Amino acid sequence: MGEDVEKLKQRLSLLDYLRQQNWVARTTGHGSEFVGLCPLHSETRPSFYVNARKNLFYCHGCGQGGDLIRFVQLSRHLSFHESLSYLDQQSALTADPAAVLEQAATFYQQQLERHPEALRYLEQRGLRDLALIKELRIGYAPGGSLRRHLTAQGYSCELLGRLGLLNSLGYDAFYRRVIFPCCQGGRVVNLYGRSIAAAFAHRFLPGSKGSLYAWEQVQQCPEVILVEGLFDYAVLWQAGFRHVTCSLGTHLNAEQFQQLCDRPRTIYLTFDVDANGSGQQASQQLAKRLRMQGITTRLVLLPDGHDPNSFFVQGGDARQFQVLLEAAQT
């Protein structure tokens, strides 16, 4: 029974269920914590908090708290077993893609420490801070095991294929790749995989890559460093630059562009200095678009052939990067 209950809660998260019930919430400053009016009693000031990562709720107004099953018991006046039956029907009717991607991201994160080749690869890319690796939820896809894990949770191969987690042959789509979850509003909206072998280096799942990476952490900053790659983001964060975000490529989608323009700020465009000039050309084009919206821009000129990741891997340090920021061109 206990195992079945956990699988049920994994298939249908508390936050997803509340949103299906039209619960309106806002983040509390942390990407996985939300607050809104309590669905269990009448109130005018939000006191109902949800921790999406822990899958728990607590209301400071009525004092009720617990997990998804407890919420259903209270809101629908059902017994424990009646709540299980109800939720089982709900999860069969609605398989939320974000819940599946959350399960995949958690599984990949658990695999990382079990595969020394993945940790060695991260070290080669300049990531040595285990606390940061855990905070960013970096994982590893060894291949051949995600399908078995998720189908055991009750998800169909058809659904996994539709999300891009399985390829056309039914095998794990990510194989020997370091995985970064891409989140938006506390929900995993995509997964980025970087090959540690000879396969095509970059891979996203089908669909939108979402908003700017970890935007909630820098939205209030008057100055923001914009990089194009997640390893660029990670080494800068590790070096102490906390006002950094990532566009997951040089071409911003409409939402990402609007995020940069939501208030007056200075954007330090820190794209790759490629041999063919594509990174700097993209920087100049983006700078022009941002200036038309009243945003101040600075073009950070890295040494030829470098991106922020390789700059640090090949001996650069925080002080030297700060000099590059100060010398950035208008």
XYZ file of C-alpha atoms in Angstrom:
330
model
C 0.000 0.000 0.000
C 2.756 2.455 0.949
C 4.544 1.960 -2.367
C 1.322 2.469 -4.327
C 0.591 5.684 -2.420
C 4.022 7.121 -3.267
C 3.622 6.239 -6.950
C 0.240 7.959 -6.963
C 1.652 11.153 -5.461
C 4.495 11.093 -7.984
C 2.088 10.826 -10.925
C -0.035 13.740 -9.734
C 1.728 16.406 -7.693
C -0.037 18.584 -5.135
C 0.682 21.787 -7.083
C -0.597 20.301 -10.341
C -3.779 19.113 -8.635
C -4.412 22.528 -7.059
C -3.934 24.244 -10.405
C -6.439 21.856 -11.947
C -8.847 23.065 -9.259
C -8.188 26.673 -10.392
C -6.064 27.606 -7.372
C -4.311 30.917 -8.079
C -0.904 31.429 -6.504
C 2.285 33.438 -6.718
C 5.857 32.481 -5.894
C 7.248 33.589 -2.549
C 10.748 34.347 -3.826
C 11.872 30.744 -4.040
C 11.100 28.888 -7.248
C 9.467 25.919 -5.529
C 7.325 27.770 -2.936
C 3.904 29.267 -3.661
C 1.224 31.126 -1.696
C -2.446 31.838 -2.373
C -5.871 31.987 -0.763
C -6.726 28.878 1.206
C -9.145 26.525 -0.608
C -10.177 25.023 2.739
C -11.625 28.125 4.426
C -12.706 31.673 3.564
C -10.016 34.352 3.772
C -9.044 37.614 2.128
C -5.266 37.506 2.682
C -3.251 34.587 1.242
C -2.026 32.205 3.936
C -2.000 28.872 2.089
C 1.569 27.830 1.258
C 2.691 25.001 -1.038
C 6.210 23.612 -1.257
C 6.281 22.063 -4.739
C 9.603 20.334 -4.151
C 8.411 18.582 -0.974
C 4.837 18.184 -2.285
C 3.372 19.581 0.964
C 0.954 22.349 1.976
C 0.292 24.345 5.127
C -2.272 27.053 5.861
C -1.357 29.592 8.536
C -5.002 30.630 8.697
C -6.776 27.352 9.498
C -3.738 25.362 10.625
C -4.290 22.495 8.207
C -1.358 20.888 6.437
C -0.093 17.732 4.810
C 0.301 16.103 1.420
C -1.949 15.692 -1.619
C -3.992 12.867 -0.109
C -4.587 14.857 3.076
C -5.747 17.850 1.015
C -8.265 15.721 -0.883
C -9.553 14.267 2.400
C -10.132 17.759 3.781
C -11.476 19.435 0.649
C -13.807 16.624 -0.469
C -14.635 15.184 2.951
C -13.442 11.711 1.965
C -11.798 8.932 3.901
C -8.177 8.012 3.254
C -9.110 5.069 1.008
C -11.810 7.079 -0.788
C -9.215 9.785 -1.465
C -6.824 7.232 -2.942
C -9.518 5.938 -5.267
C -10.468 9.447 -6.341
C -6.859 10.457 -7.038
C -6.180 7.258 -8.921
C -9.010 8.165 -11.284
C -7.741 11.745 -11.594
C -4.186 10.698 -12.427
C -5.480 8.305 -15.065
C -7.452 11.132 -16.673
C -4.711 13.758 -16.493
C -1.007 13.057 -16.867
C 0.666 16.437 -16.449
C 3.849 16.718 -18.572
C 5.591 18.782 -15.885
C 5.035 16.005 -13.348
C 6.590 13.453 -15.709
C 9.565 15.707 -16.432
C 9.981 16.293 -12.694
C 10.181 12.532 -12.188
C 12.726 12.220 -14.994
C 14.859 15.061 -13.610
C 14.844 13.532 -10.116
C 15.802 10.129 -11.512
C 18.697 11.601 -13.499
C 19.885 13.524 -10.450
C 20.006 10.284 -8.464
C 22.095 8.647 -11.192
C 24.849 11.263 -11.208
C 26.807 10.093 -8.170
C 26.547 6.481 -9.335
C 28.494 7.176 -12.518
C 32.060 8.438 -11.989
C 32.436 9.226 -15.710
C 29.736 11.898 -15.370
C 31.380 13.504 -12.342
C 34.734 13.468 -14.150
C 33.125 15.217 -17.104
C 31.691 17.936 -14.858
C 35.116 18.446 -13.302
C 36.661 18.744 -16.767
C 34.085 21.447 -17.521
C 35.150 23.326 -14.393
C 32.294 22.285 -12.072
C 33.769 21.080 -8.794
C 31.339 22.479 -6.233
C 29.132 19.538 -5.258
C 26.703 21.833 -3.420
C 26.216 23.874 -6.611
C 25.759 20.727 -8.697
C 23.043 19.638 -6.274
C 21.434 23.094 -6.197
C 21.200 23.187 -10.003
C 19.839 19.625 -9.909
C 22.371 18.476 -12.489
C 21.905 14.802 -13.305
C 23.133 12.090 -15.621
C 21.370 9.887 -18.153
C 23.226 6.581 -18.470
C 20.602 5.330 -20.947
C 18.517 2.195 -20.788
C 16.956 2.779 -17.381
C 14.587 5.782 -17.473
C 11.878 3.936 -19.386
C 11.812 1.126 -16.842
C 11.703 3.604 -13.964
C 8.860 5.766 -15.326
C 6.684 2.934 -16.592
C 6.926 1.476 -13.084
C 5.421 4.774 -11.855
C 2.388 4.183 -14.089
C 3.326 6.352 -17.090
C 2.721 4.895 -20.551
C 5.366 4.531 -23.260
C 3.067 6.520 -25.532
C 3.191 9.487 -23.155
C 6.964 9.204 -22.688
C 7.412 9.129 -26.444
C 5.168 12.143 -26.904
C 7.275 14.111 -24.410
C 10.464 13.083 -26.196
C 11.872 11.029 -23.315
C 11.765 7.931 -25.538
C 12.886 7.863 -29.171
C 10.974 6.378 -32.094
C 12.324 2.917 -31.259
C 11.156 3.139 -27.648
C 14.619 3.612 -26.136
C 15.737 6.333 -23.735
C 16.271 9.515 -25.761
C 19.046 10.778 -23.493
C 22.102 8.510 -23.470
C 25.405 9.306 -21.744
C 24.416 12.903 -21.236
C 24.699 15.324 -18.338
C 21.194 16.673 -17.697
C 20.085 20.163 -16.608
C 16.374 20.638 -15.753
C 14.905 23.853 -17.206
C 12.266 25.203 -14.814
C 9.620 27.883 -14.990
C 7.385 28.843 -12.082
C 8.611 25.875 -10.061
C 7.780 23.394 -12.861
C 10.195 21.489 -15.085
C 9.334 22.514 -18.663
C 12.264 20.939 -20.519
C 15.502 19.011 -20.080
C 18.857 19.916 -21.583
C 21.336 17.134 -22.228
C 25.045 17.590 -22.939
C 26.804 14.535 -24.348
C 29.935 13.313 -22.572
C 30.709 11.044 -25.529
C 30.908 11.504 -29.292
C 27.183 12.031 -29.881
C 25.703 15.357 -31.032
C 26.630 17.640 -28.154
C 23.397 19.514 -27.387
C 19.897 18.177 -26.997
C 16.578 19.523 -25.691
C 13.276 17.743 -25.525
C 10.661 18.864 -28.084
C 8.742 22.002 -27.219
C 9.642 25.322 -25.663
C 12.891 25.730 -23.762
C 10.971 28.009 -21.407
C 11.985 31.293 -19.850
C 15.448 32.601 -19.005
C 17.255 30.122 -16.768
C 16.810 30.815 -13.019
C 15.270 34.179 -13.885
C 13.528 34.471 -10.514
C 16.918 34.820 -8.808
C 18.029 37.837 -10.858
C 14.789 39.565 -11.835
C 15.287 42.329 -9.257
C 18.963 42.924 -10.145
C 19.835 46.281 -11.772
C 22.662 44.547 -13.680
C 22.379 41.100 -15.274
C 24.990 38.978 -17.044
C 23.428 37.074 -19.947
C 25.209 33.955 -21.234
C 24.108 31.467 -23.870
C 25.074 28.124 -22.290
C 24.279 26.349 -19.023
C 27.920 25.490 -18.344
C 28.709 29.191 -18.785
C 26.027 29.941 -16.209
C 27.290 27.288 -13.790
C 30.963 28.350 -13.746
C 30.042 32.011 -13.285
C 27.727 31.141 -10.399
C 30.508 29.004 -8.909
C 32.918 31.946 -9.239
C 30.592 34.181 -7.235
C 28.706 36.029 -10.004
C 25.134 35.633 -8.785
C 23.512 38.135 -11.157
C 23.726 35.796 -14.145
C 21.078 34.138 -16.303
C 21.135 31.974 -19.418
C 19.177 32.162 -22.680
C 19.919 28.533 -23.681
C 21.283 29.622 -27.039
C 21.864 32.900 -28.866
C 18.292 33.225 -30.130
C 15.900 34.409 -27.424
C 12.236 33.512 -27.609
C 9.605 36.223 -27.122
C 9.151 35.500 -23.430
C 12.881 35.666 -22.706
C 13.213 38.978 -24.518
C 10.289 40.464 -22.602
C 11.825 39.323 -19.315
C 14.968 41.329 -20.041
C 12.814 44.367 -20.846
C 10.488 44.242 -17.834
C 12.280 47.114 -16.050
C 15.287 49.427 -16.537
C 18.546 47.515 -16.126
C 21.968 46.968 -17.664
C 22.516 43.710 -19.565
C 26.070 42.400 -19.986
C 25.894 40.291 -23.143
C 28.477 37.543 -22.732
C 28.057 35.238 -25.709
C 30.739 32.976 -27.169
C 33.550 34.509 -29.208
C 33.335 31.983 -32.037
C 35.825 31.710 -34.889
C 33.002 32.411 -37.362
C 31.793 35.415 -35.399
C 28.257 34.071 -34.904
C 28.213 34.650 -31.152
C 29.311 38.286 -31.377
C 26.973 38.926 -34.292
C 24.073 37.589 -32.209
C 25.196 39.827 -29.302
C 25.197 42.932 -31.470
C 21.772 42.178 -32.933
C 20.303 41.510 -29.499
C 21.917 44.661 -28.094
C 20.268 46.724 -30.822
C 16.836 45.241 -30.071
C 17.254 45.809 -26.319
C 18.350 49.418 -26.763
C 15.225 50.075 -28.806
C 13.304 49.065 -25.660
C 15.344 51.441 -23.485
C 17.598 48.762 -21.990
C 21.285 49.578 -21.442
C 23.615 46.960 -22.908
C 27.311 46.147 -22.610
C 29.165 43.735 -24.904
C 31.658 41.628 -22.945
C 34.654 40.716 -25.105
C 36.164 37.393 -24.078
C 39.471 36.231 -25.580
C 39.184 34.844 -29.114
C 37.724 31.351 -29.274
C 36.410 31.414 -25.712
C 33.094 31.287 -23.925
C 32.736 31.938 -20.164
C 33.079 28.224 -19.434
C 36.353 27.759 -21.313
C 37.647 31.063 -19.905
C 37.491 29.639 -16.379
C 38.506 26.094 -17.333
C 41.692 27.398 -18.960
C 42.872 29.421 -16.004
C 40.700 32.516 -15.826
C 39.471 33.624 -12.405
C 36.786 35.855 -10.917
C 39.056 38.915 -10.758
C 39.986 38.632 -14.433
C 36.363 38.179 -15.446
C 35.395 41.258 -13.419
C 37.977 43.221 -15.433
C 36.252 42.042 -18.631
C 32.896 43.246 -17.278
C 34.353 46.644 -16.433
C 35.845 46.908 -19.930
C 32.600 45.858 -21.670
C 31.731 47.981 -24.699
C 28.602 50.097 -24.987
